[in-house]
CSV table of C-alpha atoms and ligand atoms in Angstrom, one decimal:
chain,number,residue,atom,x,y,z
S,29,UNK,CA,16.1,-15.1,-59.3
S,30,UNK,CA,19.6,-14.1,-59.6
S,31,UNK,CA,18.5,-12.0,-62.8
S,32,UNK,CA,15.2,-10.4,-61.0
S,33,UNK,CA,17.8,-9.1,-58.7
S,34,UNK,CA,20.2,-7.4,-61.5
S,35,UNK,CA,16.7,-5.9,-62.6
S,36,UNK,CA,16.3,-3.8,-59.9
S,37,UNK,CA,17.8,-0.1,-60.4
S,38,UNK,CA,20.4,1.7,-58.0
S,39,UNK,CA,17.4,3.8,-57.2
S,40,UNK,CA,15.5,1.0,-56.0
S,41,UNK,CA,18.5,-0.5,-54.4
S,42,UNK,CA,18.6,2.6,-52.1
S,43,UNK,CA,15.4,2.3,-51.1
S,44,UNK,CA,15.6,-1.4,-50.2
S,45,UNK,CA,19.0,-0.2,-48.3
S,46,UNK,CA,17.6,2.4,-46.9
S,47,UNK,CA,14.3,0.2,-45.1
S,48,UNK,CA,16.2,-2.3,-44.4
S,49,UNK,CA,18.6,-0.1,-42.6
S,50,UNK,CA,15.7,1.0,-40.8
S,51,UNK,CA,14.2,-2.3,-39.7
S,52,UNK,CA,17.8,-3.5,-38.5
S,53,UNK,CA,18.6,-0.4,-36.3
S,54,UNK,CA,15.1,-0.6,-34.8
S,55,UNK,CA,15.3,-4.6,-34.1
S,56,UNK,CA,19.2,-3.6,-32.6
S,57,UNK,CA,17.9,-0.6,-30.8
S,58,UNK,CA,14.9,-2.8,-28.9
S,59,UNK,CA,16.0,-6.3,-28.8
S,60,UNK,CA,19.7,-6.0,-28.8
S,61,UNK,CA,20.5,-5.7,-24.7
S,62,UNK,CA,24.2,-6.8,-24.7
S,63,UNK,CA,25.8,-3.6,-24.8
S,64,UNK,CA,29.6,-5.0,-26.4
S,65,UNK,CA,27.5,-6.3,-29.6
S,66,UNK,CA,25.2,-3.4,-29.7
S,67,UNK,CA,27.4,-0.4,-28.9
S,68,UNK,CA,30.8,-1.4,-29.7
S,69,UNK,CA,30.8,-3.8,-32.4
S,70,UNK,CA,27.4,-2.7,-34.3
S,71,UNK,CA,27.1,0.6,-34.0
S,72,UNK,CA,30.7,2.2,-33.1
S,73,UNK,CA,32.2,-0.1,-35.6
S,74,UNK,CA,30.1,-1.9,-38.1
S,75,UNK,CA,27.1,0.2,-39.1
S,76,UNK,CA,29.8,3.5,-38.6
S,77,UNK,CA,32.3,2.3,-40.6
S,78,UNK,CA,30.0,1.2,-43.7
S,79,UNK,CA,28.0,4.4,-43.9
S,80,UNK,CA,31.1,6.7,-42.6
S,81,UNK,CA,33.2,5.3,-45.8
S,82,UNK,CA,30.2,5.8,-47.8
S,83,UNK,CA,29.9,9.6,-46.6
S,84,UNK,CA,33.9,10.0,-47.2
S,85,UNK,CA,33.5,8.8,-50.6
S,86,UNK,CA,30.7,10.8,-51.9
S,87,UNK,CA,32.6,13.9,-50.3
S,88,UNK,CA,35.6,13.0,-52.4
S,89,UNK,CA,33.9,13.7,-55.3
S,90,UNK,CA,32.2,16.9,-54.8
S,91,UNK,CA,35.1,19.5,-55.4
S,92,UNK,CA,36.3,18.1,-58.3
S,93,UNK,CA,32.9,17.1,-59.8
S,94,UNK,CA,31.9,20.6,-58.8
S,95,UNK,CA,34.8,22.0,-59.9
S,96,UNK,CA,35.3,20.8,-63.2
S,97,UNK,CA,31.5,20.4,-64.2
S,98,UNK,CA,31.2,24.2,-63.7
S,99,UNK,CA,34.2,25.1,-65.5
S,100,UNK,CA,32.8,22.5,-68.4
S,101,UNK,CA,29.4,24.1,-68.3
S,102,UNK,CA,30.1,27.7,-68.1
S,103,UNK,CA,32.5,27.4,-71.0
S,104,UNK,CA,29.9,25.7,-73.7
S,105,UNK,CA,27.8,28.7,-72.7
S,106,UNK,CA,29.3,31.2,-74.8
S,107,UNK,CA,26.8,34.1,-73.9
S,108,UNK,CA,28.1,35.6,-70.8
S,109,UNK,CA,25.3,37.6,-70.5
S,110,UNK,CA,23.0,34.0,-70.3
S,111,UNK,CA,25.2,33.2,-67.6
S,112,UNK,CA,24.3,36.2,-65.7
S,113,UNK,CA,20.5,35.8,-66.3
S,114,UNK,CA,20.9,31.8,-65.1
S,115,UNK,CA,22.7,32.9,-61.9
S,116,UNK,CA,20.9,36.3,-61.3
S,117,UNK,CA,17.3,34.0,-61.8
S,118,UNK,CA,18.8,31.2,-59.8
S,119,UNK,CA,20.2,33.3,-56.6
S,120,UNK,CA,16.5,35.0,-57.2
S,121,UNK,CA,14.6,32.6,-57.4
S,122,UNK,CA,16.8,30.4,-54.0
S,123,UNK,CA,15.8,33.6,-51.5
S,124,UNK,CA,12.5,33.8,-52.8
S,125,UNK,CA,11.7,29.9,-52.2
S,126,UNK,CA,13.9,30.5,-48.5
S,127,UNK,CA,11.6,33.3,-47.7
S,128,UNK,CA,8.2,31.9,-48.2
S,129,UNK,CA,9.7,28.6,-46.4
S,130,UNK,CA,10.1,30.7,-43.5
S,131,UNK,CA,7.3,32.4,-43.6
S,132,UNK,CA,5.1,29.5,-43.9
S,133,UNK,CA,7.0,28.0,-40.5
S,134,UNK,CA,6.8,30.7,-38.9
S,135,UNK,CA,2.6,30.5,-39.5
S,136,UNK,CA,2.8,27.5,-38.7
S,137,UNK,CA,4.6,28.1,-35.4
S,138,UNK,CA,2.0,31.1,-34.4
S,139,UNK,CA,-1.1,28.8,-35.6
S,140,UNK,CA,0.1,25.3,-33.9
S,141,UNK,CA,2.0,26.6,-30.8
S,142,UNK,CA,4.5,24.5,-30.6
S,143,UNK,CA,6.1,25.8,-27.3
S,144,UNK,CA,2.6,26.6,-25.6
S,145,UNK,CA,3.1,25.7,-21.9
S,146,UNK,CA,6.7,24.6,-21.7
S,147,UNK,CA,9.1,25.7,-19.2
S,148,UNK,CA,12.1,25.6,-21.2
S,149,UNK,CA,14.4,25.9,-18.7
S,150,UNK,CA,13.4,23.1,-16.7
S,151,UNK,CA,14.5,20.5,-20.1
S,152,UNK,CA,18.3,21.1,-20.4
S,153,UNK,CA,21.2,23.5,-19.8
S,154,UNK,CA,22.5,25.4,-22.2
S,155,UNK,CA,24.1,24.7,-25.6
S,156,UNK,CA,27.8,25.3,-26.5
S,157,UNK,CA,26.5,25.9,-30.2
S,158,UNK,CA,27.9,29.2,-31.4
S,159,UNK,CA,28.3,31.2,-34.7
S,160,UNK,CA,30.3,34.4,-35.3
S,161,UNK,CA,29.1,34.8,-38.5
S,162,UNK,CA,28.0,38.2,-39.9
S,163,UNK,CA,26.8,39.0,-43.6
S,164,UNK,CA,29.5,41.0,-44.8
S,165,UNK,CA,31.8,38.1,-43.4
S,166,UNK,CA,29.3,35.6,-45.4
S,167,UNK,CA,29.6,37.8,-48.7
S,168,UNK,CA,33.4,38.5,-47.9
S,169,UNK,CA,33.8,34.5,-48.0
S,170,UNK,CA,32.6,34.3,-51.6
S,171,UNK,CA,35.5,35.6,-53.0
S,172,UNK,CA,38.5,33.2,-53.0
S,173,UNK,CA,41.4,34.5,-51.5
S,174,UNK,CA,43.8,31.6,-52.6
S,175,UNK,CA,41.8,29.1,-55.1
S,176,UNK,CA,43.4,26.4,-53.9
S,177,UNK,CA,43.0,26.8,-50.5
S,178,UNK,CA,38.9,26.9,-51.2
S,179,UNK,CA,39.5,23.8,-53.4
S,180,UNK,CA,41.2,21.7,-50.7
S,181,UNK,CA,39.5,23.2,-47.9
S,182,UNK,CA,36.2,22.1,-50.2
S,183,UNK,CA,34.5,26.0,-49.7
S,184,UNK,CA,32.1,26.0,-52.2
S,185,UNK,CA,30.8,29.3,-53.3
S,186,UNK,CA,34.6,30.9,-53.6
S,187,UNK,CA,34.8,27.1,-55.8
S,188,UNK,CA,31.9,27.8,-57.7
S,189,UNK,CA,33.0,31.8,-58.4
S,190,UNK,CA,36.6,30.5,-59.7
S,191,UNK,CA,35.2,27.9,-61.3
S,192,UNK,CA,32.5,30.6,-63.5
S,193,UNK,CA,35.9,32.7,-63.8
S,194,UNK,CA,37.3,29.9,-65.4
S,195,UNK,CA,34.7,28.9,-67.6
S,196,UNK,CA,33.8,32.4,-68.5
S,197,UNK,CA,37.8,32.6,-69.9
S,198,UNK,CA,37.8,29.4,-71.7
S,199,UNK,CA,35.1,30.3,-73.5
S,200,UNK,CA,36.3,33.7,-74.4
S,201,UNK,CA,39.5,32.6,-75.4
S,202,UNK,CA,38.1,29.6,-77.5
S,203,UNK,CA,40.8,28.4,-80.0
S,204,UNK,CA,43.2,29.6,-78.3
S,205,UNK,CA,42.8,27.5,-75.1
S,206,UNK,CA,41.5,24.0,-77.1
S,207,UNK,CA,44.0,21.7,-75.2
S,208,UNK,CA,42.8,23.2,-71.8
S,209,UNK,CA,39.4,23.2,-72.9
S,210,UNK,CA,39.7,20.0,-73.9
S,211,UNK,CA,41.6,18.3,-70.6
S,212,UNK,CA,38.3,19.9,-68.3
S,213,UNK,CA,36.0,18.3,-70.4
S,214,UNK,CA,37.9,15.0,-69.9
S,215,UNK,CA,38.7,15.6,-66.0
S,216,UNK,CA,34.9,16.2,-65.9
S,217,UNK,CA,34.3,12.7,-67.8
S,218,UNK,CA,36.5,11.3,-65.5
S,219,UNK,CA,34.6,12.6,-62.4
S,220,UNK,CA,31.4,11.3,-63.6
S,221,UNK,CA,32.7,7.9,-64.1
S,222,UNK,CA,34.2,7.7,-60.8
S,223,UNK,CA,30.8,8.8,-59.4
S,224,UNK,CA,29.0,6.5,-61.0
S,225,UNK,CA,31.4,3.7,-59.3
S,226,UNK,CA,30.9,5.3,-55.7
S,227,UNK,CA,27.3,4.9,-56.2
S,228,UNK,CA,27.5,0.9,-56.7
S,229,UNK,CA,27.8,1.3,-52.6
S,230,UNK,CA,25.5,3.5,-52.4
S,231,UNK,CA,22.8,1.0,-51.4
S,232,UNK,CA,25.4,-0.3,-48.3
S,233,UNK,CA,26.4,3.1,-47.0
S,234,UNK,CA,22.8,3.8,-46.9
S,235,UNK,CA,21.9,0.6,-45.2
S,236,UNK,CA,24.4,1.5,-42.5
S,237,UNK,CA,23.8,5.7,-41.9
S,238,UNK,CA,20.1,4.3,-41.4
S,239,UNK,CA,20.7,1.1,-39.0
S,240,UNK,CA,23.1,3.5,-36.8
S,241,UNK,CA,20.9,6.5,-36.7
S,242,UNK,CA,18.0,3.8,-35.5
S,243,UNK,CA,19.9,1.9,-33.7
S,244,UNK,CA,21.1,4.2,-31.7
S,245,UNK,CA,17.9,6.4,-31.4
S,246,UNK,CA,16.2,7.4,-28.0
S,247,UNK,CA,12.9,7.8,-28.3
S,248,UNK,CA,12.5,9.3,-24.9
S,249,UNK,CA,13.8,12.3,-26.2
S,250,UNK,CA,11.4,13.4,-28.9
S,251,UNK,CA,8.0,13.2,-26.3
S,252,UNK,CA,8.6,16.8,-24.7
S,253,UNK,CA,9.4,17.9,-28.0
S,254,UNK,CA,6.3,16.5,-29.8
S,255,UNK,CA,4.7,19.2,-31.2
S,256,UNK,CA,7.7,21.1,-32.4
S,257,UNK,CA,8.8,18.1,-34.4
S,258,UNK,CA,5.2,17.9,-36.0
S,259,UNK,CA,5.4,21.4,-37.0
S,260,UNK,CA,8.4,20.9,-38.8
S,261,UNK,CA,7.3,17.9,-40.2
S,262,UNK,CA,3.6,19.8,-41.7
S,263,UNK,CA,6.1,22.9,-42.6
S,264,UNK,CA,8.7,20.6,-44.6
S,265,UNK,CA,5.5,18.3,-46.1
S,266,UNK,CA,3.9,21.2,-47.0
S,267,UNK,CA,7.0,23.2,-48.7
S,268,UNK,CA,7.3,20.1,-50.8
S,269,UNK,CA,4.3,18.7,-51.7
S,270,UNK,CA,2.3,22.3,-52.4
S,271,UNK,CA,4.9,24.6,-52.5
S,272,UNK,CA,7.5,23.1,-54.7
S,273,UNK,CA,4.6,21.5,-56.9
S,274,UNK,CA,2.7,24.9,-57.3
S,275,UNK,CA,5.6,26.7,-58.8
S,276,UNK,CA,5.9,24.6,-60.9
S,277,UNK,CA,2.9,24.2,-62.5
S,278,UNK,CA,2.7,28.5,-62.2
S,279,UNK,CA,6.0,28.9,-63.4
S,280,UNK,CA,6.5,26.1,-65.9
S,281,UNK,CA,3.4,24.3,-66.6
S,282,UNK,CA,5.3,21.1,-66.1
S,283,UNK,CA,3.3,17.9,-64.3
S,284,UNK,CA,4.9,17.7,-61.0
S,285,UNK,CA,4.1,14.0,-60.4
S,286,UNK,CA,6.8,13.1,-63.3
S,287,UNK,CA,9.2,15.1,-61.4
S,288,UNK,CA,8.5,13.2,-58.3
S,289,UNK,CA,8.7,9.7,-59.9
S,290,UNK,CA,12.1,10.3,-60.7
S,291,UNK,CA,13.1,12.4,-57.8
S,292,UNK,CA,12.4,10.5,-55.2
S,293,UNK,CA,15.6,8.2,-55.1
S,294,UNK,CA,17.5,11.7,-54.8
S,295,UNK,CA,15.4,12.6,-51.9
S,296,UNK,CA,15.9,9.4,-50.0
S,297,UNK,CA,19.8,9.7,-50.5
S,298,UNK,CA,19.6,13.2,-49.3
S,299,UNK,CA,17.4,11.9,-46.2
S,300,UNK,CA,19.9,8.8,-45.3
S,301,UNK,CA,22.8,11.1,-45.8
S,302,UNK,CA,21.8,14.6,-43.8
S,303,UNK,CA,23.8,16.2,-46.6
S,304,UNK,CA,23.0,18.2,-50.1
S,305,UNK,CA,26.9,18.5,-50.0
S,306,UNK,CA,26.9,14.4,-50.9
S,307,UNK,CA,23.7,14.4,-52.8
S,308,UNK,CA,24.9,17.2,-55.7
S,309,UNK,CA,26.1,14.3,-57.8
S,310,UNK,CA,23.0,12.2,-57.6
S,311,UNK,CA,20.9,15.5,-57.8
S,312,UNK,CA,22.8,16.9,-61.3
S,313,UNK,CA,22.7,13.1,-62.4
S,314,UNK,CA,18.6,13.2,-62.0
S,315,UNK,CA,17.8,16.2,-63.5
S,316,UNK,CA,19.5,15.5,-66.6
S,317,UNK,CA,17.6,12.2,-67.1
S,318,UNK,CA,14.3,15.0,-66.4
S,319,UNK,CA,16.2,17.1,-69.6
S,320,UNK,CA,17.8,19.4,-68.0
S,321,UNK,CA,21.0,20.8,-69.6
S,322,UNK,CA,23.8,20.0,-67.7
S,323,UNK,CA,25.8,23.3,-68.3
S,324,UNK,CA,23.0,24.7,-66.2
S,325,UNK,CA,22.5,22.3,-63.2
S,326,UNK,CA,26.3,22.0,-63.1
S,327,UNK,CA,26.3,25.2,-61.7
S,328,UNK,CA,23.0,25.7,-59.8
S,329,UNK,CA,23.1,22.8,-57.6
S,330,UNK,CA,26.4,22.8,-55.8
S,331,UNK,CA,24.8,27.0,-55.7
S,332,UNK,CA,21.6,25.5,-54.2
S,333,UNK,CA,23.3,22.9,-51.8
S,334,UNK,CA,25.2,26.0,-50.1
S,335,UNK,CA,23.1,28.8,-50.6
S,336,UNK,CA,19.5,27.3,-50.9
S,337,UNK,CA,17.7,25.6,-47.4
S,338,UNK,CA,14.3,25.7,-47.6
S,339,UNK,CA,13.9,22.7,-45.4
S,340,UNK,CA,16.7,23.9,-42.8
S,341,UNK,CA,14.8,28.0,-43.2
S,342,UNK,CA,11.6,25.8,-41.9
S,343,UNK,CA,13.0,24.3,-39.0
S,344,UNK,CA,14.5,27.7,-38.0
S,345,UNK,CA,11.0,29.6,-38.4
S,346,UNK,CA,9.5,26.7,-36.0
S,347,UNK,CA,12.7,26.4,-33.7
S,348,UNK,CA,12.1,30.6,-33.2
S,349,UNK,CA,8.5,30.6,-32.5
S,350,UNK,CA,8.9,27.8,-30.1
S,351,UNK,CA,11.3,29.1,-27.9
S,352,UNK,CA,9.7,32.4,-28.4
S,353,UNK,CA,6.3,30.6,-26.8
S,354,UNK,CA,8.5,28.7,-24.1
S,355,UNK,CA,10.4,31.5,-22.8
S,356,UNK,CA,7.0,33.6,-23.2
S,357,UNK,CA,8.6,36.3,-25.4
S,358,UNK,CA,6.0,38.3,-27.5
S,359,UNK,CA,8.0,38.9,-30.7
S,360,UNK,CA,6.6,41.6,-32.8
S,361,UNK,CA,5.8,42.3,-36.6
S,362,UNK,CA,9.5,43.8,-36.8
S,363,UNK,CA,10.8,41.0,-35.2
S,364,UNK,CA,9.4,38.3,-37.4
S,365,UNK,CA,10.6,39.9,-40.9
S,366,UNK,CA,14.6,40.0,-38.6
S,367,UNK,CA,14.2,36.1,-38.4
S,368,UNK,CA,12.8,35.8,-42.2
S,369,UNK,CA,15.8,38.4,-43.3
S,370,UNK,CA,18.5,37.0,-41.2
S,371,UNK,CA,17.4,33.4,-41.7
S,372,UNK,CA,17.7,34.1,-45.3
S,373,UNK,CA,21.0,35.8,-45.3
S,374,UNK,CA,22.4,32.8,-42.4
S,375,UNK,CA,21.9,30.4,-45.3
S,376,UNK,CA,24.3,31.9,-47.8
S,377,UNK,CA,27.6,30.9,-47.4
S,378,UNK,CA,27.2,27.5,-45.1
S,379,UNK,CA,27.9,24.2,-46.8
S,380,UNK,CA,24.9,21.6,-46.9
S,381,UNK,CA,26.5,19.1,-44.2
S,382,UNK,CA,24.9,18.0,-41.3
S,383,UNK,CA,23.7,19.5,-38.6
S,384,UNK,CA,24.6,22.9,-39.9
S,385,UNK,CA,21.2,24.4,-39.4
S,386,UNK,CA,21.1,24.5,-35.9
S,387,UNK,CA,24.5,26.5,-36.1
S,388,UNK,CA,23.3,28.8,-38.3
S,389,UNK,CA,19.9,28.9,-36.3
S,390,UNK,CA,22.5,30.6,-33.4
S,391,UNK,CA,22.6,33.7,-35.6
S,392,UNK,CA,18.7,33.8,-36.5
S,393,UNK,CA,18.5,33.5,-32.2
S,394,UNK,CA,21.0,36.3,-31.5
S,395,UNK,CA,18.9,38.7,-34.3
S,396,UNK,CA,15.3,38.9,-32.0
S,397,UNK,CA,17.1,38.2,-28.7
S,398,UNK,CA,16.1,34.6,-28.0
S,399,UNK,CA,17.7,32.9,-25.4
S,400,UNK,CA,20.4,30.3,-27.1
S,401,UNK,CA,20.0,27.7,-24.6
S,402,UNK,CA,16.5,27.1,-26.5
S,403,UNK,CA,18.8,25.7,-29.5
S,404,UNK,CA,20.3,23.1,-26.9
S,405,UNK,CA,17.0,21.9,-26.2
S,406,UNK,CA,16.3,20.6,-29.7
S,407,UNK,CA,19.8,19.6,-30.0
S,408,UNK,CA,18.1,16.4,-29.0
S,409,UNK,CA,15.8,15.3,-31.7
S,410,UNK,CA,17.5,17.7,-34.4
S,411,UNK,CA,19.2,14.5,-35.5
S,412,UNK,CA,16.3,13.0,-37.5
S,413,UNK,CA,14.4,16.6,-38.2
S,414,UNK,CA,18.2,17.2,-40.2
S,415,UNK,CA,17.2,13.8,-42.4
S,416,UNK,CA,13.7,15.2,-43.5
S,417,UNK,CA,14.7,18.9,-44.2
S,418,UNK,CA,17.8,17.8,-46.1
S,419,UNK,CA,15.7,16.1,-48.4
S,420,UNK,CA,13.7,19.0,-48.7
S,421,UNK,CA,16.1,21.2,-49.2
S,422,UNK,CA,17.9,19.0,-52.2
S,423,UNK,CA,14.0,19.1,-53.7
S,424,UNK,CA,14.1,23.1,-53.3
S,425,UNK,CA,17.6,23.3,-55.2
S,426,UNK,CA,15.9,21.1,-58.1
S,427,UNK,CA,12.6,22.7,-58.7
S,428,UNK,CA,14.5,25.8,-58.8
S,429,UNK,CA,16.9,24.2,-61.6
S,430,UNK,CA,13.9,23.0,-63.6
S,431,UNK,CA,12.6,26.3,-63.3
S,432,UNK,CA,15.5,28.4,-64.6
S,433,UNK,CA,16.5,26.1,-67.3
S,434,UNK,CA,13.3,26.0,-68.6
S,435,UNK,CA,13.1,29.1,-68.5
S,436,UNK,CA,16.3,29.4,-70.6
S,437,UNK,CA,15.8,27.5,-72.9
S,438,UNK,CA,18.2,24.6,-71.5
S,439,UNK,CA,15.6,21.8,-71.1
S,440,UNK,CA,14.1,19.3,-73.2
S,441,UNK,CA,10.2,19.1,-72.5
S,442,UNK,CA,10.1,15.6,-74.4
S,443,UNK,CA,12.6,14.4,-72.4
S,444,UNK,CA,10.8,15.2,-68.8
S,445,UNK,CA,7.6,14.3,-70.4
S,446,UNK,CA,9.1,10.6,-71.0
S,447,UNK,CA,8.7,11.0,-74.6
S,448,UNK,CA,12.3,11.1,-75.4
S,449,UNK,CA,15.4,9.9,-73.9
S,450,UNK,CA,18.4,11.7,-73.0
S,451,UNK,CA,21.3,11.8,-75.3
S,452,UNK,CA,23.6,10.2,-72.7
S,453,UNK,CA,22.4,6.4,-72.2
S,454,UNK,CA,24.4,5.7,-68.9
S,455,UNK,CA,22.9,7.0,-65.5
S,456,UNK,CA,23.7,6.8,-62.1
S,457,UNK,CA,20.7,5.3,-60.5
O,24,LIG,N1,21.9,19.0,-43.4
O,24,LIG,C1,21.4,20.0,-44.1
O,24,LIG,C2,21.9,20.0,-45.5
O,24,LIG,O1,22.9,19.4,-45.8
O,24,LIG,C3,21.7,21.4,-43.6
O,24,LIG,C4,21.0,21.5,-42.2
O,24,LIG,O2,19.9,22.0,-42.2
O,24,LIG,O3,21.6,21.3,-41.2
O,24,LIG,O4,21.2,20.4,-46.4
């Protein structure tokens, strides 16, 4: 028995965590009455603590695993110019996939009607969600004014640019900076290791984050909102399982199903968690057992967690054709490529944490003139609609990875095609 059990993977174990997580925080939610042992000490306490811990720890080791993978990656690539076609492709290829994610929901929104016949105002008050962000400001933010500050404040694109700088130098300078070179490649090691340690828990943080989202879930809330969270839901199935799959077989001839077999862990993690930001360890960890150099994914996915959300882009295109349908707003032609542009440009520059979406969605609003209070009405439900996109979007930011590495040379075919293994034997899940 006891050796059936060491059997199982950490990719399994998630998924038994992650079930049983569910099952528990339904069972609390509906047969649980005493308020003291189902608010205070099960969900305020127990489940928050377990997957709140969990959370903290997987945050610990983004910035540095971020950090020092990109330095360590950059700095084997000794073309600069491959470096600027693997990010120019990669920031390509991350607005294209955001585009047509929008697009899609926003077809979807016109076809399906998700606000047909609802009188918004008569569902809740307004929302004290704001934004004041603008796209120079975004672009502006890139660039780290004090390194250190963006390292402990955990901003990742000004990490990721001084992180390239770095890289870029080390591997100009060569010889000249071996003992440098040298301790990144061991803080990276290190980094890796510790990850691999956080994820032991992985299966009891997840267990947790599930049983309290459950447990504490009103279902009374989604009803009214029915149809919007379907359309999401079809927009967010549809961007990853046709989408996703079609590009690529188009762009890479690759069998998507193997992607999928081995993905699917990642996608659960990034569902129980609400956050790419967590999930860029797992995510880099995956696609190297799918062959993918790490020098390249290194880099992309922390890129793709902050500047690539597909599934957050779809809720958006839904969330603006359902308040434009509830408030009885005709928006034009014009108006539909501002939401795809702005939505695009909103999701530069915001970390993948949760919730973050429906901040950003403030400034997708404010471009067309939608009435803000619309975004306090989903406020609701956005909870679990945050769950599925994440995962979408951590699927968006690995297709894309697969995609440019192949591309570049910087993937082993065998290995995704389960006829070789990768050089490194340990894993993560
Ligand atoms: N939670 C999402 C993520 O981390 C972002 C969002 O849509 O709110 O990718």
């Amino acid at each position: 028995m006891l050796t059936k059990l060491k059997s199982i993977s950490l990719g399994n174990w998630i998924l038994i965590g992650m079930f049983l997580g569910l099952i528990v925080g339904l069972i609390v939610n509906f047969y649980v009455t005493d308020p003291y042992i189902k608010n205070i000490i099960l969900m305020d306490n127990v489940f928050y603590l377990g997957g709140t811990l969990f959370i903290k720890l997987m945050k610990m080791l983004v910035v540095p695993l971020v950090f020092f993978s990109i330095v360590v990656g950059v700095a084997s690539i000794s073309d600069i110019k491959t470096i600027g076609t693997i990010g120019g492709t990669t920031i390509l290829i991350y607005l294209l996939t955001t585009a047509v994610a929008i697009t899609l929901a926003l077809i979807i929104g016109i076809v399906l009607q998700p606000g047909a016949g609802l009188h918004m105002t008569a569902l809740a008050d307004a929302s004290n969600v704001t934004t004041n962000q603008t796209l120079p400001g975004a672009i502006l933010n890139m660039v780290p004014e004090n390194p250190f500050n963006s390292l402990a404040n955990g901003d990742m694109l000004p990490v990721i640019i001084f992180g390239l700088l770095i890289g870029i130098i080390l591997a100009k300078l060569r010889e000249e900076t071996e003992i440098m070179n040298k301790a990144f490649t061991e803080c990276n090691r290190i980094m890796m290791e510790m990850t691999a340690i956080v994820m032991k828990f992985a299966p009891i943080g997840v267990f947790c984050l599930m049983a309290k989202t459950f447990g504490s879930l009103g279902l009374e809330g989604i009803m009214p909102l029915g149809k919007y969270f379907i359309c999401v839901l079809i927009g967010l199935a549809i961007q990853a399982f046709v989408v996703y799959p079609s590009l690529l077989v188009i762009l890479t001839r690759l069998n998507p199903i193997n992607f999928f077999k081995k993905f699917i862990p990642v996608m659960f993690f990034a569902f129980s968690s609400s956050t790419s930001n967590a999930t860029i360890p797992l995510n880099m960890d995956k696609l190297y057992e799918m062959g993918v150099s790490r020098d390249v994914s290194s880099f992309t996915i922390p890129l793709g967690a902050t500047i690539n959300m597909d599934g957050t882009a779809i809720m958006q295109g839904v969330a603006v054709m359902f308040a434009a349908q509830a408030y009885g707003i005709d928006l034009g032609t014009s108006a539909l490529l501002t939401v795809i542009f702005t939505a695009v440009m909103a999701s530069i520059g915001t970390a993948g944490v949760p919730s973050v979406g429906l901040i950003t969605l403030t400034m997708v609003f404010n471009s067309v003139g939608l009435p803000i209070q619309a975004i306090g009405v989903i406020f609701g439900i956005d909870h679990i609609l945050d769950m599925f996109r994440t995962a979408v979007n951590v699927t968006g930011d690995a297709i894309c990875t697969i995609i440019v590495s192949l591309r570049n040379k910087e993937m082993d075919v065998d290995i995704y095609n389960g006829k070789k293994q990768p050089k490194e034997e340990k894993h993560i899940m």
